[in-house]
Short mmCIF file of C-alpha atoms in Angstrom, two decimals:
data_model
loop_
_atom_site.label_atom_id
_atom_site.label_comp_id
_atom_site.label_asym_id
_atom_site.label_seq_id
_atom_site.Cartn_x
_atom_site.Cartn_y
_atom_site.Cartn_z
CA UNK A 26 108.20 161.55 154.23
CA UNK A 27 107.54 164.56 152.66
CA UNK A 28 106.87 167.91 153.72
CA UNK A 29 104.20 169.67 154.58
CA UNK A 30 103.94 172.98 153.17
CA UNK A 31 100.06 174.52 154.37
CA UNK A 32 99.50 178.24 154.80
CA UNK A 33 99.89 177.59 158.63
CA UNK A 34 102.47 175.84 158.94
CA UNK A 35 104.59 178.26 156.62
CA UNK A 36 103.34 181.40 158.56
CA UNK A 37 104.60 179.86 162.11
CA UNK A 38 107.86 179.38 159.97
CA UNK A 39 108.14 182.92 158.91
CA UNK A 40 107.38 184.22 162.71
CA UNK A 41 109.60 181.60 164.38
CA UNK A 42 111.91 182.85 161.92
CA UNK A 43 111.40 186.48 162.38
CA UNK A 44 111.10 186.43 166.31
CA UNK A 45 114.33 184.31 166.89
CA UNK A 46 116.78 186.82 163.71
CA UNK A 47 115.14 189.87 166.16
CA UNK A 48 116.40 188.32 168.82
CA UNK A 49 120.00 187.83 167.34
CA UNK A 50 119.96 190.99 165.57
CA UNK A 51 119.77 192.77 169.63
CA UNK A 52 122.61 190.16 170.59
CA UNK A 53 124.72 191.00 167.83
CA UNK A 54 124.25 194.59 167.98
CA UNK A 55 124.75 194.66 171.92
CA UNK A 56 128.27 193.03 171.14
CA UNK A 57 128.91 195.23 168.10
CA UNK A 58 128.57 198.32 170.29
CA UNK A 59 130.54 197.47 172.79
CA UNK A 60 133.44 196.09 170.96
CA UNK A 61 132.91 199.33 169.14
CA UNK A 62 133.03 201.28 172.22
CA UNK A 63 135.58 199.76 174.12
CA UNK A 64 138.32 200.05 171.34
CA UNK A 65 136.80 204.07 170.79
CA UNK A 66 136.35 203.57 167.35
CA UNK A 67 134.09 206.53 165.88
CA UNK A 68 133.53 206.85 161.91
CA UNK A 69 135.32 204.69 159.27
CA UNK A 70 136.59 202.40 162.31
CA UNK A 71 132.86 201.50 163.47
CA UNK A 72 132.16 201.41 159.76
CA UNK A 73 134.56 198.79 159.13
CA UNK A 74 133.59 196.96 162.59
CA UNK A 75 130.07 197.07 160.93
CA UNK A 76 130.84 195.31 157.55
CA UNK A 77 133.29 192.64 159.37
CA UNK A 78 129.94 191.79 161.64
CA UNK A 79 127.56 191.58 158.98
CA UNK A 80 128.51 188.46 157.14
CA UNK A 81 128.67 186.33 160.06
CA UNK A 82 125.33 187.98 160.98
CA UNK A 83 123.87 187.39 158.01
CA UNK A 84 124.90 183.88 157.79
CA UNK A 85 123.22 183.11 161.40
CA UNK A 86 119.95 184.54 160.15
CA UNK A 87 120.09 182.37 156.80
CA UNK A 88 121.02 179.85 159.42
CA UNK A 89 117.84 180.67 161.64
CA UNK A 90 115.63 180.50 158.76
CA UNK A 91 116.40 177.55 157.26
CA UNK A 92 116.19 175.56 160.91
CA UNK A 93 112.78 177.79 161.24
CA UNK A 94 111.61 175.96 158.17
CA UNK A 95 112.71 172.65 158.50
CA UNK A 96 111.08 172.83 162.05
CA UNK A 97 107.83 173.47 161.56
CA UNK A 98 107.82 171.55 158.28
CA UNK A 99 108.41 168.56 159.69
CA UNK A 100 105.80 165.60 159.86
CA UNK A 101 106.82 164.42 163.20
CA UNK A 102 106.13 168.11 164.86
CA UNK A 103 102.29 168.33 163.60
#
C-alpha cells in the first residue's frame, strides 16, 4: 500500500513529532542537569557533559520523527 501524504496528515506528523522531541528534550535535560549537578561540574565539565548528551539526543528525536511519520502515514490509521 502506499502512503498517504495529504496536507493533514503531514501537519499531525510534524506536531506529533514536535510535541513528543519537547517532551524528550525536558527528560533529557532534567537528567543532564542533574548528572551535571551531582558530579559539580561547572564550565568545560558541563560543556563536555553537554556534547556527550547531544548525539544520543539527537538520534532519539530523528528517531521520534521518523516513527511520527510513519504513524500517521499509514493507511491502516486513517
Amino acid at each position: 500500500m502506499e502512503r498517504i501524504r495529504t496536507f493533514k496528515t503531514l501537519s499531525r506528523a510534524a506536531m506529533a513529532a514536535l510535541f513528543l522531541s519537547v517532551q524528550a528534550i525536558i527528560c533529557i535535560g532534567t537528567v543532564y542537569w542533574a548528572a551535571a549537578e551531582t558530579l559539580r561540574l561547572s564550565g568545560t565539565g558541563a560543556m563536555v557533559l553537554g556534547a556527550i548528551f547531544a548525539v544520543p539526543s539527537a538520534y532519539l528525536l530523528l528517531v521520534v520523527a521518523r516513527m511520527s511519520y510513519e504513524a500517521e502515514t499509514d493507511p491502516a490509521n486513517q
